[in-house]
Coordinates of N, CA and C in Angstrom, one line a residue:
M686 N 42.6 19.1 2.6 CA 41.2 19.5 2.4 C 40.3 18.3 2.3
I687 N 40.7 17.3 1.6 CA 39.9 16.1 1.5 C 39.5 15.5 2.8
N688 N 40.4 15.4 3.7 CA 40.1 14.8 5.0 C 39.1 15.6 5.8
K689 N 38.8 16.9 5.5 CA 37.8 17.7 6.1 C 36.5 17.5 5.4
V690 N 36.5 17.5 4.1 CA 35.2 17.4 3.4 C 34.5 16.1 3.6
I691 N 35.2 15.0 3.5 CA 34.6 13.7 3.6 C 33.8 13.5 4.9
P692 N 34.4 13.8 6.1 CA 33.7 13.7 7.3 C 32.4 14.6 7.4
I693 N 32.5 15.8 6.8 CA 31.4 16.7 6.7 C 30.2 16.1 5.9
I694 N 30.6 15.5 4.8 CA 29.5 14.8 4.0 C 28.9 13.6 4.8
A695 N 29.8 12.9 5.5 CA 29.3 11.8 6.3 C 28.4 12.2 7.4
L696 N 28.7 13.3 8.1 CA 27.9 13.8 9.2 C 26.6 14.3 8.7
S697 N 26.5 14.8 7.5 CA 25.3 15.3 6.9 C 24.3 14.2 6.6
L698 N 24.9 13.0 6.4 CA 24.0 11.8 6.1 C 23.5 11.1 7.3
L699 N 24.2 11.3 8.4 CA 23.8 10.6 9.6 C 22.4 10.8 10.1
P700 N 21.8 12.0 10.0 CA 20.5 12.2 10.5 C 19.5 11.4 9.6
L701 N 19.9 10.9 8.4 CA 19.0 10.1 7.6 C 18.8 8.7 8.2
A702 N 19.6 8.3 9.0 CA 19.5 7.0 9.6 C 18.3 6.9 10.5
A703 N 17.4 5.8 10.3 CA 16.2 5.7 11.1 C 16.1 4.3 11.7
P704 N 15.4 4.2 12.8 CA 15.2 2.9 13.4 C 14.6 1.9 12.4
A705 N 15.0 0.6 12.6 CA 14.5 -0.4 11.8 C 13.0 -0.5 12.0
K706 N 12.3 -0.9 10.9 CA 10.8 -1.0 11.0 C 10.4 -2.4 10.5
A707 N 9.5 -3.0 11.3 CA 9.0 -4.4 10.9 C 8.2 -4.3 9.6
G708 N 8.2 -5.3 8.8 CA 7.4 -5.3 7.6 C 7.3 -6.7 7.0
V709 N 6.2 -7.0 6.3 CA 6.0 -8.2 5.6 C 5.4 -7.9 4.2
L710 N 6.0 -8.5 3.2 CA 5.5 -8.3 1.8 C 4.8 -9.5 1.4
Q711 N 3.5 -9.4 1.0 CA 2.8 -10.6 0.4 C 2.3 -10.2 -1.0
R712 N 2.2 -11.3 -1.8 CA 1.8 -11.1 -3.2 C 0.6 -12.0 -3.4
S713 N -0.3 -11.6 -4.3 CA -1.5 -12.3 -4.5 C -2.0 -12.1 -6.0
Q714 N -2.8 -13.1 -6.5 CA -3.3 -13.0 -7.9 C -4.7 -12.5 -7.9
P715 N -4.9 -11.4 -8.5 CA -6.3 -10.9 -8.6 C -7.2 -11.9 -9.4
T716 N -8.4 -12.0 -9.0 CA -9.4 -12.9 -9.6 C -10.7 -12.1 -9.9
A717 N -11.5 -12.7 -10.8 CA -12.8 -12.2 -11.1 C -13.7 -12.4 -9.9
F718 N -14.4 -11.3 -9.6 CA -15.3 -11.4 -8.4 C -16.4 -12.4 -8.7
G719 N -16.7 -13.3 -7.8 CA -17.8 -14.2 -8.0 C -17.3 -15.5 -8.6
S720 N -16.6 -15.5 -9.7 CA -16.2 -16.8 -10.4 C -14.8 -17.3 -9.8
G721 N -14.0 -16.3 -9.4 CA -12.7 -16.7 -8.9 C -11.7 -17.0 -10.0
E722 N -12.0 -16.7 -11.2 CA -11.1 -16.9 -12.3 C -9.9 -15.9 -12.3
P723 N -8.6 -16.4 -12.4 CA -7.5 -15.5 -12.3 C -7.5 -14.5 -13.5
I724 N -7.1 -13.3 -13.2 CA -7.0 -12.2 -14.2 C -5.5 -12.3 -14.7
E725 N -5.4 -12.6 -16.0 CA -4.1 -12.7 -16.6 C -3.3 -11.4 -16.5
D726 N -2.0 -11.6 -16.4 CA -1.0 -10.5 -16.4 C -1.3 -9.5 -15.3
S727 N -1.8 -9.9 -14.2 CA -2.2 -9.1 -13.1 C -1.5 -9.5 -11.8
T728 N -1.3 -8.6 -10.9 CA -0.7 -9.0 -9.6 C -1.1 -7.9 -8.6
A729 N -1.1 -8.4 -7.3 CA -1.3 -7.5 -6.2 C -0.3 -7.8 -5.1
S730 N 0.1 -6.7 -4.5 CA 1.1 -6.9 -3.4 C 0.6 -6.1 -2.2
L731 N 0.8 -6.7 -1.0 CA 0.4 -6.0 0.3 C 1.6 -5.9 1.2
T732 N 1.9 -4.7 1.6 CA 3.0 -4.5 2.6 C 2.4 -4.3 4.0
R733 N 2.7 -5.1 4.9 CA 2.2 -5.0 6.3 C 3.3 -4.3 7.1
L734 N 3.0 -3.2 7.7 CA 4.0 -2.5 8.6 C 3.4 -2.5 10.0
T735 N 4.1 -2.0 10.9 CA 3.7 -2.1 12.3 C 2.5 -1.1 12.6
D736 N 2.3 -0.1 11.7 CA 1.3 0.9 11.9 C 0.3 1.0 10.7
A737 N 0.5 0.2 9.7 CA -0.4 0.4 8.5 C -0.2 -0.8 7.5
I738 N -1.1 -0.8 6.6 CA -1.0 -1.7 5.4 C -1.0 -0.9 4.2
E739 N -0.3 -1.4 3.1 CA -0.2 -0.7 1.9 C -0.4 -1.7 0.7
I740 N -1.2 -1.3 -0.2 CA -1.5 -2.2 -1.3 C -1.1 -1.6 -2.7
S741 N -0.6 -2.4 -3.6 CA -0.4 -2.1 -5.0 C -1.2 -3.2 -5.8
F742 N -2.2 -2.7 -6.5 CA -3.0 -3.6 -7.3 C -2.9 -3.3 -8.7
E743 N -2.2 -4.1 -9.5 CA -1.9 -3.9 -10.9 C -2.7 -4.9 -11.7
T744 N -3.7 -4.4 -12.5 CA -4.5 -5.4 -13.2 C -4.9 -5.0 -14.6
Q745 N -5.5 -6.0 -15.3 CA -5.9 -5.8 -16.7 C -7.4 -6.1 -16.8
S746 N -7.9 -5.9 -18.0 CA -9.2 -6.4 -18.4 C -10.3 -5.6 -17.7
L747 N -10.1 -4.4 -17.3 CA -11.1 -3.6 -16.7 C -11.9 -2.8 -17.8
P748 N -13.2 -2.6 -17.7 CA -13.8 -1.8 -18.7 C -13.5 -0.3 -18.5
A749 N -13.4 0.4 -19.5 CA -13.1 1.9 -19.4 C -14.1 2.6 -18.5
G750 N -13.6 3.5 -17.8 CA -14.5 4.3 -16.9 C -13.9 4.4 -15.5
T751 N -14.8 4.7 -14.6 CA -14.5 5.0 -13.2 C -14.5 3.7 -12.3
H752 N -13.5 3.6 -11.4 CA -13.4 2.4 -10.6 C -12.9 2.8 -9.2
T753 N -13.4 2.1 -8.2 CA -12.9 2.3 -6.8 C -12.3 1.0 -6.3
L754 N -11.4 1.1 -5.3 CA -10.9 -0.1 -4.6 C -11.3 0.0 -3.1
W755 N -11.7 -1.1 -2.6 CA -12.2 -1.1 -1.2 C -11.5 -2.1 -0.4
W756 N -11.1 -1.7 0.8 CA -10.6 -2.6 1.8 C -11.7 -3.4 2.5
I757 N -11.5 -4.7 2.6 CA -12.3 -5.6 3.5 C -11.4 -6.3 4.4
V758 N -11.4 -5.9 5.7 CA -10.4 -6.5 6.6 C -11.2 -7.3 7.7
F759 N -10.7 -8.5 7.9 CA -11.3 -9.4 8.9 C -10.3 -9.5 10.1
G760 N -10.6 -8.7 11.2 CA -9.7 -8.6 12.3 C -9.4 -9.8 13.1
Q761 N -10.4 -10.7 13.1 CA -10.3 -12.0 13.8 C -10.7 -13.1 12.8
P762 N -9.8 -13.4 11.9 CA -10.2 -14.4 10.8 C -10.4 -15.8 11.3
E763 N -9.9 -16.1 12.5 CA -10.1 -17.5 13.1 C -11.6 -17.8 13.4
F764 N -12.4 -16.7 13.4 CA -13.8 -16.9 13.7 C -14.6 -16.9 12.4
C765 N -14.0 -16.8 11.2 CA -14.7 -17.0 9.9 C -15.1 -18.4 9.7
T766 N -16.2 -18.6 8.9 CA -16.7 -19.9 8.6 C -16.2 -20.4 7.3
D767 N -15.4 -21.4 7.2 CA -14.9 -21.9 5.9 C -14.2 -20.9 5.2
G768 N -13.3 -20.1 5.8 CA -12.6 -19.0 5.2 C -13.4 -17.7 5.2
C769 N -12.8 -16.6 5.2 CA -13.5 -15.3 5.4 C -14.1 -14.9 4.0
G770 N -15.3 -14.5 4.1 CA -16.1 -14.0 2.9 C -17.2 -13.2 3.3
T771 N -18.1 -12.9 2.3 CA -19.2 -12.0 2.6 C -20.1 -12.5 3.6
D772 N -20.2 -13.8 3.8 CA -21.1 -14.4 4.8 C -20.6 -14.1 6.2
D773 N -19.4 -13.7 6.4 CA -18.8 -13.4 7.7 C -18.9 -11.9 8.1
L774 N -19.3 -11.1 7.2 CA -19.3 -9.6 7.4 C -20.2 -9.2 8.6
S775 N -21.3 -10.0 8.8 CA -22.2 -9.6 9.8 C -21.9 -10.3 11.2
N776 N -20.9 -11.1 11.2 CA -20.5 -11.8 12.4 C -19.6 -10.9 13.2
E777 N -20.1 -10.4 14.3 CA -19.3 -9.4 15.2 C -18.0 -10.0 15.7
A778 N -17.9 -11.3 15.9 CA -16.7 -11.9 16.4 C -15.6 -11.8 15.4
V779 N -15.9 -11.6 14.1 CA -14.8 -11.5 13.1 C -14.2 -10.2 13.0
E780 N -14.9 -9.1 13.5 CA -14.5 -7.8 13.5 C -14.1 -7.3 12.1
A781 N -15.1 -7.4 11.2 CA -14.9 -7.0 9.8 C -15.1 -5.6 9.6
S782 N -14.4 -5.0 8.7 CA -14.5 -3.6 8.3 C -14.5 -3.5 6.7
S783 N -15.3 -2.7 6.2 CA -15.3 -2.4 4.7 C -15.1 -0.9 4.5
L784 N -14.0 -0.5 3.9 CA -13.6 0.9 3.9 C -13.1 1.3 2.5
F785 N -13.3 2.5 2.1 CA -12.8 3.1 0.9 C -11.2 3.1 0.9
G786 N -10.7 2.7 -0.3 CA -9.2 2.7 -0.4 C -8.8 3.8 -1.4
T787 N -9.2 3.7 -2.6 CA -8.8 4.7 -3.6 C -9.7 4.6 -4.8
G788 N -9.6 5.6 -5.7 CA -10.4 5.5 -6.9 C -9.6 6.0 -8.1
I789 N -9.9 5.5 -9.3 CA -9.1 5.8 -10.5 C -10.1 5.9 -11.7
I790 N -9.6 6.4 -12.8 CA -10.3 6.3 -14.1 C -9.4 5.5 -15.0
V791 N -10.0 4.4 -15.6 CA -9.4 3.5 -16.5 C -9.6 3.8 -17.9
G792 N -8.6 3.8 -18.7 CA -8.7 4.1 -20.2 C -9.2 2.9 -21.0
E793 N -9.2 3.0 -22.3 CA -9.6 2.0 -23.2 C -8.7 0.8 -23.2
D794 N -7.5 0.9 -22.7 CA -6.6 -0.3 -22.6 C -7.0 -1.3 -21.5
G795 N -7.9 -0.8 -20.6 CA -8.3 -1.7 -19.5 C -7.3 -1.9 -18.4
V796 N -6.2 -1.2 -18.4 CA -5.2 -1.3 -17.4 C -5.5 -0.5 -16.2
G797 N -5.5 -1.1 -15.0 CA -5.8 -0.4 -13.8 C -4.6 -0.5 -12.8
H798 N -4.3 0.6 -12.2 CA -3.2 0.6 -11.2 C -3.8 1.3 -9.9
F799 N -4.0 0.6 -8.9 CA -4.5 1.1 -7.6 C -3.4 1.1 -6.6
E800 N -3.3 2.2 -5.8 CA -2.4 2.3 -4.7 C -3.2 2.9 -3.5
A801 N -3.1 2.2 -2.4 CA -3.8 2.7 -1.2 C -3.1 2.3 0.1
R802 N -3.3 3.0 1.1 CA -2.7 2.8 2.4 C -3.8 3.0 3.5
L803 N -3.8 2.1 4.5 CA -4.7 2.1 5.6 C -3.9 2.0 6.9
E804 N -4.0 3.0 7.7 CA -3.3 3.1 9.0 C -4.2 2.5 10.1
V805 N -3.5 2.0 11.1 CA -4.2 1.5 12.3 C -5.1 2.6 12.9
G806 N -6.3 2.2 13.1 CA -7.3 3.1 13.7 C -7.8 4.2 12.8
E807 N -7.4 4.2 11.5 CA -7.9 5.2 10.6 C -9.2 4.8 10.0
L808 N -10.1 5.8 9.8 CA -11.3 5.6 9.1 C -11.4 6.7 8.0
P809 N -11.8 6.4 6.8 CA -12.0 7.4 5.8 C -13.0 8.4 6.3
Q810 N -12.9 9.7 5.9 CA -13.7 10.7 6.4 C -14.8 11.1 5.5
G811 N -14.8 10.6 4.2 CA -15.8 11.1 3.2 C -17.1 10.3 3.4
E812 N -18.1 10.9 2.8 CA -19.5 10.3 2.8 C -19.5 9.0 2.0
D813 N -20.1 8.0 2.5 CA -20.3 6.7 1.9 C -18.9 6.0 1.7
Q814 N -18.0 6.2 2.6 CA -16.7 5.6 2.5 C -16.4 4.6 3.6
V815 N -17.2 4.6 4.6 CA -17.1 3.5 5.7 C -18.4 2.7 5.6
L816 N -18.4 1.5 5.1 CA -19.5 0.7 4.9 C -19.9 0.0 6.2
R817 N -18.8 -0.4 6.9 CA -19.0 -1.1 8.2 C -17.7 -1.1 9.0
G818 N -17.7 -1.3 10.3 CA -16.5 -1.6 11.1 C -15.8 -0.5 11.6
D819 N -14.8 -0.8 12.4 CA -14.0 0.2 13.1 C -12.6 0.3 12.5
G820 N -12.3 -0.3 11.4 CA -11.0 -0.1 10.8 C -9.9 -1.2 11.2
L821 N -8.7 -0.9 10.8 CA -7.6 -1.8 11.1 C -7.1 -1.7 12.5
K822 N -6.9 -2.8 13.1 CA -6.3 -2.9 14.5 C -5.0 -3.6 14.5
D823 N -4.9 -4.7 13.9 CA -3.7 -5.5 13.9 C -3.2 -5.7 12.4
P824 N -2.2 -5.0 12.0 CA -1.7 -5.2 10.6 C -1.3 -6.6 10.2
F825 N -0.9 -7.4 11.1 CA -0.3 -8.7 10.8 C -1.3 -9.8 11.0
G826 N -2.2 -9.7 12.0 CA -3.1 -10.8 12.3 C -4.4 -10.6 11.6
T827 N -4.6 -9.6 10.7 CA -5.8 -9.4 10.0 C -5.8 -10.0 8.6
E828 N -6.8 -10.7 8.2 CA -6.9 -11.1 6.8 C -7.5 -10.0 6.0
V829 N -6.8 -9.7 4.9 CA -7.1 -8.5 4.1 C -7.6 -8.9 2.7
H830 N -8.8 -8.4 2.3 CA -9.3 -8.6 1.0 C -9.3 -7.2 0.3
A831 N -9.1 -7.1 -1.0 CA -9.3 -5.9 -1.7 C -10.2 -6.1 -2.9
L832 N -11.2 -5.2 -3.1 CA -12.2 -5.4 -4.1 C -12.3 -4.2 -5.0
T833 N -12.4 -4.4 -6.3 CA -12.5 -3.3 -7.2 C -14.0 -3.2 -7.7
R834 N -14.5 -2.0 -7.8 CA -15.9 -1.8 -8.2 C -16.0 -0.8 -9.3
W835 N -16.8 -1.1 -10.3 CA -17.0 -0.3 -11.5 C -18.2 0.6 -11.4
H836 N -17.9 1.9 -11.7 CA -19.0 2.9 -11.6 C -19.4 3.5 -12.9
G837 N -19.0 2.8 -14.0 CA -19.5 3.3 -15.3 C -18.6 4.3 -15.9
P838 N -19.0 4.8 -17.1 CA -18.2 5.8 -17.8 C -18.0 7.1 -17.0
A839 N -16.8 7.7 -17.1 CA -16.6 8.9 -16.3 C -17.5 10.0 -16.7
S840 N -18.2 10.6 -15.7 CA -19.2 11.7 -16.0 C -18.5 13.0 -16.3
D841 N -19.2 13.8 -17.1 CA -18.8 15.1 -17.5 C -19.1 16.1 -16.3
D842 N -19.9 15.7 -15.4 CA -20.2 16.5 -14.3 C -19.2 16.3 -13.2
P843 N -18.4 17.3 -12.9 CA -17.3 17.2 -11.9 C -17.7 16.6 -10.5
D844 N -18.9 17.0 -10.1 CA -19.4 16.6 -8.8 C -19.7 15.1 -8.8
L845 N -20.4 14.7 -9.9 CA -20.7 13.2 -10.0 C -19.4 12.4 -10.2
L846 N -18.5 12.9 -11.0 CA -17.2 12.2 -11.2 C -16.5 12.0 -9.9
E847 N -16.5 13.0 -9.1 CA -15.8 12.8 -7.8 C -16.5 11.7 -7.0
K848 N -17.8 11.6 -7.0 CA -18.5 10.6 -6.3 C -18.2 9.2 -6.9
Q849 N -18.0 9.2 -8.2 CA -17.8 7.9 -8.9 C -16.4 7.3 -8.5
I850 N -15.5 8.1 -8.1 CA -14.2 7.6 -7.7 C -13.9 7.7 -6.3
S851 N -14.9 8.0 -5.4 CA -14.6 8.1 -4.0 C -15.7 7.6 -3.1
T852 N -16.8 7.0 -3.7 CA -17.9 6.5 -2.8 C -18.3 5.2 -3.4
F853 N -19.0 4.4 -2.5 CA -19.4 3.0 -2.9 C -20.5 3.0 -4.0
N854 N -21.4 3.9 -3.9 CA -22.5 4.0 -4.8 C -22.5 5.3 -5.7
G855 N -21.3 5.9 -5.8 CA -21.3 7.1 -6.7 C -21.6 6.7 -8.1
G856 N -22.7 7.4 -8.6 CA -23.1 7.1 -10.0 C -23.9 5.8 -10.2
C857 N -24.1 5.1 -9.1 CA -24.7 3.8 -9.2 C -26.3 3.8 -9.1
A858 N -26.9 2.9 -9.8 CA -28.3 2.7 -9.7 C -28.7 2.2 -8.3
T859 N -29.7 2.8 -7.7 CA -30.2 2.4 -6.4 C -31.7 2.3 -6.4
P860 N -32.4 1.7 -5.4 CA -33.8 1.7 -5.5 C -34.4 3.1 -5.6
E861 N -33.7 4.1 -5.0 CA -34.2 5.5 -5.1 C -33.9 6.1 -6.4
E862 N -32.8 5.7 -7.1 CA -32.4 6.2 -8.4 C -32.1 5.1 -9.4
P863 N -33.1 4.4 -9.8 CA -32.9 3.2 -10.6 C -32.4 3.4 -12.0
D864 N -32.4 4.6 -12.5 CA -32.0 4.9 -13.9 C -30.5 5.2 -14.0
L865 N -29.7 5.2 -12.9 CA -28.3 5.4 -13.0 C -27.6 4.1 -13.4
F866 N -26.3 4.1 -13.4 CA -25.5 3.0 -14.0 C -25.6 1.8 -13.0
P867 N -25.7 0.6 -13.6 CA -25.7 -0.6 -12.8 C -24.3 -1.0 -12.3
C868 N -23.8 -0.4 -11.3 CA -22.4 -0.7 -10.8 C -22.2 -2.2 -10.5
A869 N -20.9 -2.6 -10.6 CA -20.6 -4.0 -10.3 C -19.3 -4.2 -9.7
N870 N -19.2 -5.1 -8.8 CA -17.9 -5.5 -8.2 C -17.2 -6.4 -9.2
L871 N -16.0 -6.1 -9.6 CA -15.4 -6.8 -10.8 C -14.2 -7.8 -10.4
Q872 N -13.3 -7.3 -9.5 CA -12.1 -8.1 -9.2 C -11.8 -8.0 -7.7
A873 N -11.1 -9.1 -7.3 CA -10.8 -9.2 -5.8 C -9.5 -9.9 -5.7
T874 N -8.9 -9.7 -4.5 CA -7.7 -10.5 -4.1 C -7.6 -10.6 -2.6
V875 N -6.9 -11.6 -2.2 CA -6.9 -12.0 -0.7 C -5.5 -12.2 -0.2
F876 N -5.3 -11.6 1.0 CA -4.0 -11.8 1.7 C -4.3 -12.4 3.1
P877 N -3.9 -13.6 3.3 CA -4.1 -14.3 4.6 C -3.3 -13.6 5.7
A878 N -3.8 -13.7 6.9 CA -3.1 -13.1 8.1 C -1.7 -13.8 8.2
T879 N -0.8 -13.0 8.8 CA 0.5 -13.5 9.0 C 1.0 -13.1 10.4
S880 N 2.1 -13.7 10.8 CA 2.7 -13.4 12.1 C 3.6 -12.2 12.0
E881 N 3.7 -11.4 13.1 CA 4.6 -10.2 13.1 C 6.0 -10.6 12.9
P882 N 6.8 -10.0 12.1 CA 8.1 -10.3 11.7 C 9.2 -9.6 12.6
E883 N 10.4 -10.0 12.3 CA 11.5 -9.3 12.9 C 11.7 -8.0 12.2
A884 N 12.3 -7.0 12.8 CA 12.5 -5.7 12.2 C 13.5 -5.9 11.0
V885 N 13.2 -5.1 10.0 CA 14.1 -5.1 8.8 C 14.6 -3.7 8.6
P886 N 15.8 -3.5 8.1 CA 16.3 -2.1 7.9 C 15.6 -1.4 6.8
E887 N 15.3 -0.1 7.1 CA 14.8 0.8 6.1 C 15.9 1.4 5.2
P888 N 15.6 1.9 4.0 CA 16.6 2.5 3.2 C 17.4 3.6 3.9
S889 N 16.7 4.4 4.8 CA 17.4 5.5 5.5 C 18.5 4.9 6.4
S890 N 18.2 3.7 7.0 CA 19.2 3.1 7.9 C 20.4 2.7 7.1
I891 N 20.2 2.3 5.8 CA 21.3 1.9 5.0 C 22.2 3.1 4.6
L892 N 21.5 4.3 4.4 CA 22.2 5.5 4.2 C 23.1 5.9 5.4
G893 N 22.6 5.6 6.6 CA 23.4 5.9 7.8 C 24.6 5.0 7.8
F894 N 24.4 3.8 7.4 CA 25.6 2.9 7.4 C 26.6 3.3 6.4
L895 N 26.1 3.7 5.2 CA 27.1 4.2 4.2 C 27.8 5.4 4.7
A896 N 27.1 6.3 5.5 CA 27.8 7.4 6.0 C 29.0 7.0 6.9
L897 N 28.7 6.0 7.7 CA 29.8 5.6 8.6 C 31.0 5.0 7.8
V898 N 30.6 4.3 6.7 CA 31.7 3.7 5.9 C 32.5 4.8 5.2
T899 N 31.7 5.9 4.9 CA 32.4 7.1 4.2 C 33.4 7.7 5.2
V900 N 33.0 7.8 6.5 CA 33.9 8.4 7.5 C 35.1 7.5 7.6
G901 N 35.0 6.2 7.6 CA 36.1 5.3 7.7 C 37.0 5.5 6.4
A902 N 36.4 5.6 5.3 CA 37.2 5.7 4.0 C 37.9 7.1 4.0
G903 N 37.3 8.1 4.6 CA 37.9 9.4 4.6 C 39.1 9.4 5.5
S904 N 39.0 8.7 6.7 CA 40.1 8.6 7.6 C 41.3 7.8 7.0
A905 N 40.9 6.7 6.3 CA 42.0 5.9 5.7 C 42.7 6.7 4.6
L906 N 41.9 7.5 3.8 CA 42.5 8.3 2.8 C 43.4 9.4 3.3
K907 N 43.0 9.9 4.5 CA 43.8 11.0 5.1 C 45.1 10.4 5.5
H908 N 45.1 9.2 6.2 CA 46.4 8.6 6.6 C 47.2 8.2 5.4
G909 N 46.6 7.8 4.4 CA 47.3 7.4 3.2 C 48.1 8.6 2.6
I910 N 47.4 9.8 2.6 CA 48.0 11.0 2.0 C 49.2 11.4 2.9
V911 N 48.9 11.3 4.3 CA 50.0 11.7 5.2 C 51.2 10.8 5.0
N912 N 51.0 9.5 4.9 CA 52.1 8.6 4.8 C 52.9 8.8 3.5
F913 N 52.1 9.1 2.4 CA 52.7 9.4 1.1 C 53.6 10.7 1.2
N914 N 53.1 11.7 1.9 CA 53.9 12.9 2.0 C 55.1 12.7 2.8
N915 N 55.0 11.9 3.9 CA 56.2 11.6 4.7 C 57.2 10.8 3.9
C916 N 56.8 9.9 3.1 CA 57.8 9.1 2.3 C 58.4 10.1 1.2
R917 N 57.6 11.0 0.7 CA 58.2 11.9 -0.3 C 59.2 12.8 0.3
E918 N 59.0 13.3 1.5 CA 60.0 14.1 2.2 C 61.3 13.4 2.5
R919 N 61.1 12.1 2.8 CA 62.3 11.3 3.1 C 63.1 11.1 1.9
L920 N 62.5 11.0 0.7 CA 63.2 10.8 -0.5 C 63.9 12.1 -0.9

């Protein structure tokens, strides 16, 4: 019975095996926007895949309330002047894009955890979520900046709250509405462009390998049982 069950388990795992996928993991220190001072006990990581980039931005010292995270990607960073920055956004040769990433509500502890993904050719579909540009084209050759923006205390109005965590000027004072909250860009982090890597195995591929190992183990166990029974009969 064992020699039948183990191969069945192994075969059920084989479809989980997937082709290897290229990826690069970068880490960066969040800093205060403008001054460049490091934010203590904070870290950001960027995963570059063949079809997307993914960010995890874990930080401290944020004021309570609503916050958004924005992608600023420089598709041709070699054309930036003295490093990519706000002065390069209007330079068409740089192919810069500023796009909505995600939004959260931060509690009194000031801890913020942002998670966002940007796919190649993807543009956010919401109002006031594409500030400029055509989006991500090359996940590896692009310099990536991430910016957090404070939109003030969370509103009791559900419609306004939604705008506070999903648009650049949600709940913010503007020349047209000067009495709203004076929103501010608070933290930023930078990931330099990198070269495309070799393919690395995904977890599903490892499961496929384990399935093959299981098949081998099942076969060996089967032969071991047969040999044991043969020896017992001879005795």
